[in-house]
CSV table of C-alpha atoms and ligand atoms in Angstrom, one decimal:
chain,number,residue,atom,x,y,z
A,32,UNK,CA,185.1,112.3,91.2
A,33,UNK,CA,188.4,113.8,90.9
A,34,UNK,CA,186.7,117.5,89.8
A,35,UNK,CA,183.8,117.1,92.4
A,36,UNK,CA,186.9,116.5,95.0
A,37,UNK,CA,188.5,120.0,93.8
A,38,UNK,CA,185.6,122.0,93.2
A,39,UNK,CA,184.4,120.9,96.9
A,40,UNK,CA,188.0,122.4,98.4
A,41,UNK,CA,188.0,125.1,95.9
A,42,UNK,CA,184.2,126.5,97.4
A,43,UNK,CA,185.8,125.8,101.1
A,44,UNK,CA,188.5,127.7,100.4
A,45,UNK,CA,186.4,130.9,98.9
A,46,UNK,CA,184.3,130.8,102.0
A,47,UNK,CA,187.3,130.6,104.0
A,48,UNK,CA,189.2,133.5,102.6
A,49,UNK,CA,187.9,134.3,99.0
A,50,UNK,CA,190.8,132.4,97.3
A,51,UNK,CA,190.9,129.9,94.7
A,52,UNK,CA,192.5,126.7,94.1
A,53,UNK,CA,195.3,128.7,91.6
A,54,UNK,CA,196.5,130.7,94.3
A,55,UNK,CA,197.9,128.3,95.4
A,56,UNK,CA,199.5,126.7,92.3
A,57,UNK,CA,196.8,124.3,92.4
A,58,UNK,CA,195.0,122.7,89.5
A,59,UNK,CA,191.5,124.3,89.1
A,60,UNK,CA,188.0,122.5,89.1
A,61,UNK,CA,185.7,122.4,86.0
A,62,UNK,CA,183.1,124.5,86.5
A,63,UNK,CA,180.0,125.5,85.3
A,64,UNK,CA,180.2,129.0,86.1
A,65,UNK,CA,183.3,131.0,84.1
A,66,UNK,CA,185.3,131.2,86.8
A,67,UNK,CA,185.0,130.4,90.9
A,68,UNK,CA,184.5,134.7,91.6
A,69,UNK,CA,180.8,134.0,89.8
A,70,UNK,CA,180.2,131.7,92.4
A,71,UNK,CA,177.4,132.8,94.9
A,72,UNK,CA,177.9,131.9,98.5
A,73,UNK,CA,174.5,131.6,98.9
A,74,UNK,CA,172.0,129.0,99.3
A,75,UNK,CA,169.0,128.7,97.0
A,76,UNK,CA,166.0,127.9,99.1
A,77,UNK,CA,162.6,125.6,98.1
A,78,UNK,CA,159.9,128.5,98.6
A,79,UNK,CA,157.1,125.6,99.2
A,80,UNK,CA,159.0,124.5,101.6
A,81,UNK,CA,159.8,128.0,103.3
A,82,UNK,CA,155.8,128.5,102.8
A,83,UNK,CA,154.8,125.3,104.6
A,84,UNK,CA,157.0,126.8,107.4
A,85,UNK,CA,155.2,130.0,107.3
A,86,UNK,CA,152.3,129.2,107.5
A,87,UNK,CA,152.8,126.8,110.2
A,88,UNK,CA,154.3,128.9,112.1
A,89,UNK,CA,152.7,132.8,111.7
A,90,UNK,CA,149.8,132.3,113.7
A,91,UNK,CA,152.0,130.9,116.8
A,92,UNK,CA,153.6,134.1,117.0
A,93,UNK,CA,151.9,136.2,120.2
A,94,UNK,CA,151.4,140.1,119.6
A,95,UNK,CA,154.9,141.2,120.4
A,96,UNK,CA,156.6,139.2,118.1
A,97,UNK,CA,153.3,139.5,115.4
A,98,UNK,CA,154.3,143.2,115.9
A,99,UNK,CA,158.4,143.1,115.3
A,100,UNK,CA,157.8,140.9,112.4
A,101,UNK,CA,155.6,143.0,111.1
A,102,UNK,CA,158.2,146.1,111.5
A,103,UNK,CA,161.2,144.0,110.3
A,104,UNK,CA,159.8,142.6,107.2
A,105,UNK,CA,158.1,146.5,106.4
A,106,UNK,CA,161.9,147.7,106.6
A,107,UNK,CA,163.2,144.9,104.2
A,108,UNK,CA,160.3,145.0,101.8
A,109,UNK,CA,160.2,148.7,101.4
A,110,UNK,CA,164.2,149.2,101.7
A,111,UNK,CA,164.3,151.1,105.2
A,112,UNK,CA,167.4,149.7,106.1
A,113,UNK,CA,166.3,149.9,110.1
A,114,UNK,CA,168.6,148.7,112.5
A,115,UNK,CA,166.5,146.8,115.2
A,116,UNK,CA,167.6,145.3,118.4
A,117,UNK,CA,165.1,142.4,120.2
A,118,UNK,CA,164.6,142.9,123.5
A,119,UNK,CA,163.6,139.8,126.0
A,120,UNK,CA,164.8,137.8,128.4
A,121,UNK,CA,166.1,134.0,127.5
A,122,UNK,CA,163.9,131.5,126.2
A,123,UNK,CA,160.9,133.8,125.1
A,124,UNK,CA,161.0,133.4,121.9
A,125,UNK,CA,164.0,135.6,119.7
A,126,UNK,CA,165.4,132.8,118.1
A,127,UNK,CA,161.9,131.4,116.9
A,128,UNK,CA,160.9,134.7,115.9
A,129,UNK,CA,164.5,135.5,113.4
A,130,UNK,CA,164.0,132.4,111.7
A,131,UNK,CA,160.2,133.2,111.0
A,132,UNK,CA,161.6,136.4,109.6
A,133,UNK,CA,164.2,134.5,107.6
A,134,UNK,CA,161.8,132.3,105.8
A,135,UNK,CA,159.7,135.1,104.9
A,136,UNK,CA,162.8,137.1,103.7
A,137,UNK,CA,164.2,134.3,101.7
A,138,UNK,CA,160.5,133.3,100.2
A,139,UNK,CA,160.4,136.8,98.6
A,140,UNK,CA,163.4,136.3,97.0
A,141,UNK,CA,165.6,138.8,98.7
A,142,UNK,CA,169.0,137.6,100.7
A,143,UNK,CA,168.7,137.1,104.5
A,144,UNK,CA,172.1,136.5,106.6
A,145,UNK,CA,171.8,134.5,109.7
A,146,UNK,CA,174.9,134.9,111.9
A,147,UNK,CA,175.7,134.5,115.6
A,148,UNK,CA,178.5,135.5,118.5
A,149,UNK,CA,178.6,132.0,119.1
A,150,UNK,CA,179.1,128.2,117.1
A,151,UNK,CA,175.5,127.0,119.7
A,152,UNK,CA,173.4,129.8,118.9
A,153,UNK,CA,174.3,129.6,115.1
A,154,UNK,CA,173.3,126.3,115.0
A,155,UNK,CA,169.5,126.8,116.2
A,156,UNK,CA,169.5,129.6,113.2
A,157,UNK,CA,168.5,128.4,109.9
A,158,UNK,CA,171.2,128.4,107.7
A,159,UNK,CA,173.1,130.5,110.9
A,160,UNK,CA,177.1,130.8,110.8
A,161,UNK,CA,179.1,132.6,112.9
A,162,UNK,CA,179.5,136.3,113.2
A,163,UNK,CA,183.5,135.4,113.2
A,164,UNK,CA,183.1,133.5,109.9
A,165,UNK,CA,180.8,135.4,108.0
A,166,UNK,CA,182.5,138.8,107.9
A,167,UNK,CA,186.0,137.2,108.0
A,168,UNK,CA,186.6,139.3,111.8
A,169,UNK,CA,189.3,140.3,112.8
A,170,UNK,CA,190.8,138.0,115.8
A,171,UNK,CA,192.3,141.0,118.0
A,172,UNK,CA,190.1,144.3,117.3
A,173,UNK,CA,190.5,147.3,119.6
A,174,UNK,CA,188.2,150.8,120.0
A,175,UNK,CA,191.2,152.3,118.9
A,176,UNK,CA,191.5,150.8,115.6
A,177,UNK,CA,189.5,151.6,112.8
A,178,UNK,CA,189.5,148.2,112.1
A,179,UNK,CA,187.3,146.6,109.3
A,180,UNK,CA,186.9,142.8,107.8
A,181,UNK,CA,188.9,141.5,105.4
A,182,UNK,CA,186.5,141.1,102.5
A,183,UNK,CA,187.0,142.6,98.6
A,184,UNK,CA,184.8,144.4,97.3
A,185,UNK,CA,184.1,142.3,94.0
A,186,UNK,CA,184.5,138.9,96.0
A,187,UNK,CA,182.3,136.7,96.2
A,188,UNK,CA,181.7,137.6,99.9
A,189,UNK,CA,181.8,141.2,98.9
A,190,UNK,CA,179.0,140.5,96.3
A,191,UNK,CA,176.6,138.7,98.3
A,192,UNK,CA,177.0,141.7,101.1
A,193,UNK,CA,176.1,144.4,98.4
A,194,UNK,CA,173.4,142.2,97.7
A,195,UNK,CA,171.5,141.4,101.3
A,196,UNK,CA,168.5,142.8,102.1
A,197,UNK,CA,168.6,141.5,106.0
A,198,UNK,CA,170.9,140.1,108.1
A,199,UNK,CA,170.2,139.2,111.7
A,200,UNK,CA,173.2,138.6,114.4
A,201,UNK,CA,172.0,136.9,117.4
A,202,UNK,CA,173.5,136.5,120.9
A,203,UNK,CA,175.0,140.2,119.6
A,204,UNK,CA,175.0,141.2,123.4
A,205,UNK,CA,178.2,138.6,124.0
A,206,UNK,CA,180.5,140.6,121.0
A,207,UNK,CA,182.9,143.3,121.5
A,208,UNK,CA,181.3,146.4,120.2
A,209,UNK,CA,184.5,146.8,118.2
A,210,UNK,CA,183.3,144.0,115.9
A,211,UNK,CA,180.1,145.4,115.5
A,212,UNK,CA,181.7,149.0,114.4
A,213,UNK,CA,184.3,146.6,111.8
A,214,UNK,CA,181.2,144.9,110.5
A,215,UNK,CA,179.5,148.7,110.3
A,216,UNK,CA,182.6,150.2,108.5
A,217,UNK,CA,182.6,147.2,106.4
A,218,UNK,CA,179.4,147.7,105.1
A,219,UNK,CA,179.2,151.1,104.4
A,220,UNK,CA,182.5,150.5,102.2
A,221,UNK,CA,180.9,147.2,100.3
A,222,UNK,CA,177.5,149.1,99.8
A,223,UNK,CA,179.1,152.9,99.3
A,224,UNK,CA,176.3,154.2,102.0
A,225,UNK,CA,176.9,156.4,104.3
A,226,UNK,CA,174.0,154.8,106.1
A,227,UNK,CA,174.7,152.9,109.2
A,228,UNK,CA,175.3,149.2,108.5
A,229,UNK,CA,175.3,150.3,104.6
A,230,UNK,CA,171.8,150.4,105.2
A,231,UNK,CA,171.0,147.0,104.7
A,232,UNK,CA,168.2,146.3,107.6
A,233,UNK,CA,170.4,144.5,110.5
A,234,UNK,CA,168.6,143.0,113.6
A,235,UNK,CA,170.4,142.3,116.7
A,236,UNK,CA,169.2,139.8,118.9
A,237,UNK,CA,170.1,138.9,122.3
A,238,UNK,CA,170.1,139.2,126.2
A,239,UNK,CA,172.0,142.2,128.0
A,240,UNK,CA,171.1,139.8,131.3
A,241,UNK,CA,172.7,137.0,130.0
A,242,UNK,CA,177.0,136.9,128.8
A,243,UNK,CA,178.5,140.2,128.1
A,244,UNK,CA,181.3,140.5,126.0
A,245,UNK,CA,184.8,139.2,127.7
A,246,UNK,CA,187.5,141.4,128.4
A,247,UNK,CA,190.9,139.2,129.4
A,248,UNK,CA,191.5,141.0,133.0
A,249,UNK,CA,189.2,143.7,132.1
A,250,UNK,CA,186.9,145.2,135.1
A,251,UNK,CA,183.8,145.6,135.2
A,252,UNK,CA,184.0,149.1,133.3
A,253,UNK,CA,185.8,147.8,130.7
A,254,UNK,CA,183.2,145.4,130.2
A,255,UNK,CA,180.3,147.9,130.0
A,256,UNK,CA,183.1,149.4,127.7
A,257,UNK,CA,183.4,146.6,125.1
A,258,UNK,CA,178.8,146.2,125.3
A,259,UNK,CA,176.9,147.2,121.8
A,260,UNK,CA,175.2,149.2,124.0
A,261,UNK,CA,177.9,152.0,124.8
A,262,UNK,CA,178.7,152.3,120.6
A,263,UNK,CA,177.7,155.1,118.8
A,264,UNK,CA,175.3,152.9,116.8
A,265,UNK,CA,173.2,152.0,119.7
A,266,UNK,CA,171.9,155.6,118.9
A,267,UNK,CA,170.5,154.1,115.5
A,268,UNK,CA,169.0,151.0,117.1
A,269,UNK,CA,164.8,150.6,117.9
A,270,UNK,CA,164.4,148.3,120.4
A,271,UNK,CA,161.7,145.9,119.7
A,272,UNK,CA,160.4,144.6,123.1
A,273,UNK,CA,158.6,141.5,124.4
A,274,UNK,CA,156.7,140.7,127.3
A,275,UNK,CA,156.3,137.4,128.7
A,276,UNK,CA,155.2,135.0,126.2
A,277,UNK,CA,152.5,133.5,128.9
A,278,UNK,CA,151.1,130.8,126.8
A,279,UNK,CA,154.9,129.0,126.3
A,280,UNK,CA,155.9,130.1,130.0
A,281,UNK,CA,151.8,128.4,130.9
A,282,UNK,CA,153.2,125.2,129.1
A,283,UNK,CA,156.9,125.3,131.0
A,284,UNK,CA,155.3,125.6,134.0
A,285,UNK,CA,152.5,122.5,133.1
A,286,UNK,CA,155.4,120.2,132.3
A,287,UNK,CA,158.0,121.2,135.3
A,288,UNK,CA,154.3,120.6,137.7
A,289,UNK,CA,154.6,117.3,136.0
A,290,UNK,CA,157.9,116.4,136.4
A,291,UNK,CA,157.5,117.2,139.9
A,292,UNK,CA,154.7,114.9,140.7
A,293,UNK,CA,156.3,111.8,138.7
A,294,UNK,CA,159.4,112.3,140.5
A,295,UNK,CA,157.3,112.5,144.2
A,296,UNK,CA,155.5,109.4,142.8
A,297,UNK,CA,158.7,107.2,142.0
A,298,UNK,CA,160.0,108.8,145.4
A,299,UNK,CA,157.6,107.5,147.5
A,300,UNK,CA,157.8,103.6,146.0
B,229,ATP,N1,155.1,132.0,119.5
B,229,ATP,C1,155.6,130.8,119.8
B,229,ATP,N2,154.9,129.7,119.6
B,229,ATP,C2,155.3,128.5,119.9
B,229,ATP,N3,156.6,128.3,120.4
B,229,ATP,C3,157.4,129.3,120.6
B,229,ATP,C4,156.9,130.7,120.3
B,229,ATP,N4,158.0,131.5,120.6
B,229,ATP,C5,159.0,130.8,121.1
B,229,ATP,N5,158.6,129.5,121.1
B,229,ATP,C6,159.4,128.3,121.6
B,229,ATP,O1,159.9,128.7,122.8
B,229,ATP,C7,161.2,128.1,123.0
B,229,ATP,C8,162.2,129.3,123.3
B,229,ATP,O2,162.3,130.2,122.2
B,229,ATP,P1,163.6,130.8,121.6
B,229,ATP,O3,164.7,129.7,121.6
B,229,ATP,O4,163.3,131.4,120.3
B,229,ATP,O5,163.9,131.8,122.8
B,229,ATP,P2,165.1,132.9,122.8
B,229,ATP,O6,164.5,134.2,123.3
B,229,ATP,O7,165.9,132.9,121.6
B,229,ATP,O8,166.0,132.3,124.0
B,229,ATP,P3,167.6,132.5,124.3
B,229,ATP,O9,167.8,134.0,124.6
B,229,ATP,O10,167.8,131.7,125.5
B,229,ATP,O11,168.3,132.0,123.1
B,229,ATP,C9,161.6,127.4,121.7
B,229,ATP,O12,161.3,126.0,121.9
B,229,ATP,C10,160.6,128.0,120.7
B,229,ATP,O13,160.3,127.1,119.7
């Protein structure tokens, strides 16, 4: 009990800020591994259980998406390192999409990073974190800067990095571009590429219609300023469109129709 209780802060702690309980003048946990730098920060996955989930899921997916799977997974599976960005409007079906491309990822036995702007939008990410925590941002950044994320290079955070073969950061459109270009820098350092994102296949998701990055008593230019979409790397970025997805938007519209009428019903009693 008393080594599970220590090995449980020690892992917090190297997710935290890659720093073991002895740092601190603390007793260290028994461990399998040699020593707490061997420890992986990464999940092992059940591939039935990721197939189940594939195959259930594969044939939902309408053309548009059928088609950006297709050109995410070819990148990953033949080491492209493309840097994609998905393109459509809320609710049509990003989020359903990058964790289809997760599974598959993960089921061939390759790393896949699920990260997000925002705590919410982490959450409905399998296995999702925050962009923040994942690459250990910094809190104040500025275009200035050359800033870059805190992580070593033979970390454990470091490792797993070198190692990915996809990571996908949705709700991108809300982040400072200056986080981007730290995560960017980052990589190329961790990975020694000269490619962008260390050429590791990246896929931004989001809505530029929905939140854009905030700017405390910024105006409107410096807004525009601060978006993805005015960094040098949107010049490496293939948009990957979709239209409306009309069979989910036919079912919406079924349900709101019926909503309507049992609230006119219970109205008129
Ligand atoms: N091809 C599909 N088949 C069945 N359901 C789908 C499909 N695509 C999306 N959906 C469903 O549509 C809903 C909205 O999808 P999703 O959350 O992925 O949209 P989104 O584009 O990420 O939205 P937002 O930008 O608001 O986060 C979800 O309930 C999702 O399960």
């Amino acid at each position: 009990m008393y080594n599970e209780g220590l090995l449980q802060l020690e892992n917090r702690l190297l997710e935290l800020n890659e720093k073991a309980l002895n740092d601190f003048g603390l007793p260290s946990p028994i461990r399998p591994h040699n020593n707490a730098s061997d420890i992986i920060l990464i999940r092992s996955y059940d591939t039935n259980e990721l197939s189940v989930f594939i195959n259930e899921n594969l044939l939902k997916l309408v053309r548009d998406q059928r088609q950006a799977f297709d050109a995410i997974i070819d990148s990953v599976l033949n080491n492209r390192g493309l840097i994609f960005f998905l393109d459509a409007p809320g609710g049509i079906g990003k989020t359903f999409l990058a964790n289809l491309v997760l599974a598959k990822v993960r089921q061939s036995g390759r790393n896949g990073l699920a990260v997000a702007s925002s705590g919410i939008a982490a959450t409905l990410l399998n296995d999702g974190k925050t962009a923040h925590s994942t690459f250990k941002l910094p809190l104040t950044v500025s275009l200035e800067q050359q800033s870059v994320c805190s992580i070593r290079k033979n970390g454990p955070l470091g490792k797993l990095l070198q190692e990915t073969s996809l990571i996908i950061w949705d709700e991108c459109t809300m982040s400072d571009r200056a986080h981007v270009e730290a995560v960017n820098r980052t990589l190329k350092d961790l990975r020694n590429s000269d490619a962008v994102m260390g050429g590791v296949t990246f896929v931004f998701a989001g809505d530029f219609r929905q939140t854009l990055p905030v700017v405390t008593k910024g105006t409107r230019a410096d807004v525009i300023r601060a978006c993805l979409k005015s960094s040098h790397l949107w010049s490496s970025v293939a948009s990957l469109n979709f239209c409306v997805n009309n069979s989910i938007l036919a079912k919406e519209k079924l349900f709101l129709l019926t909503l309507t009428a049992m609230t006119l019903n219970l109205t008129r009693h």
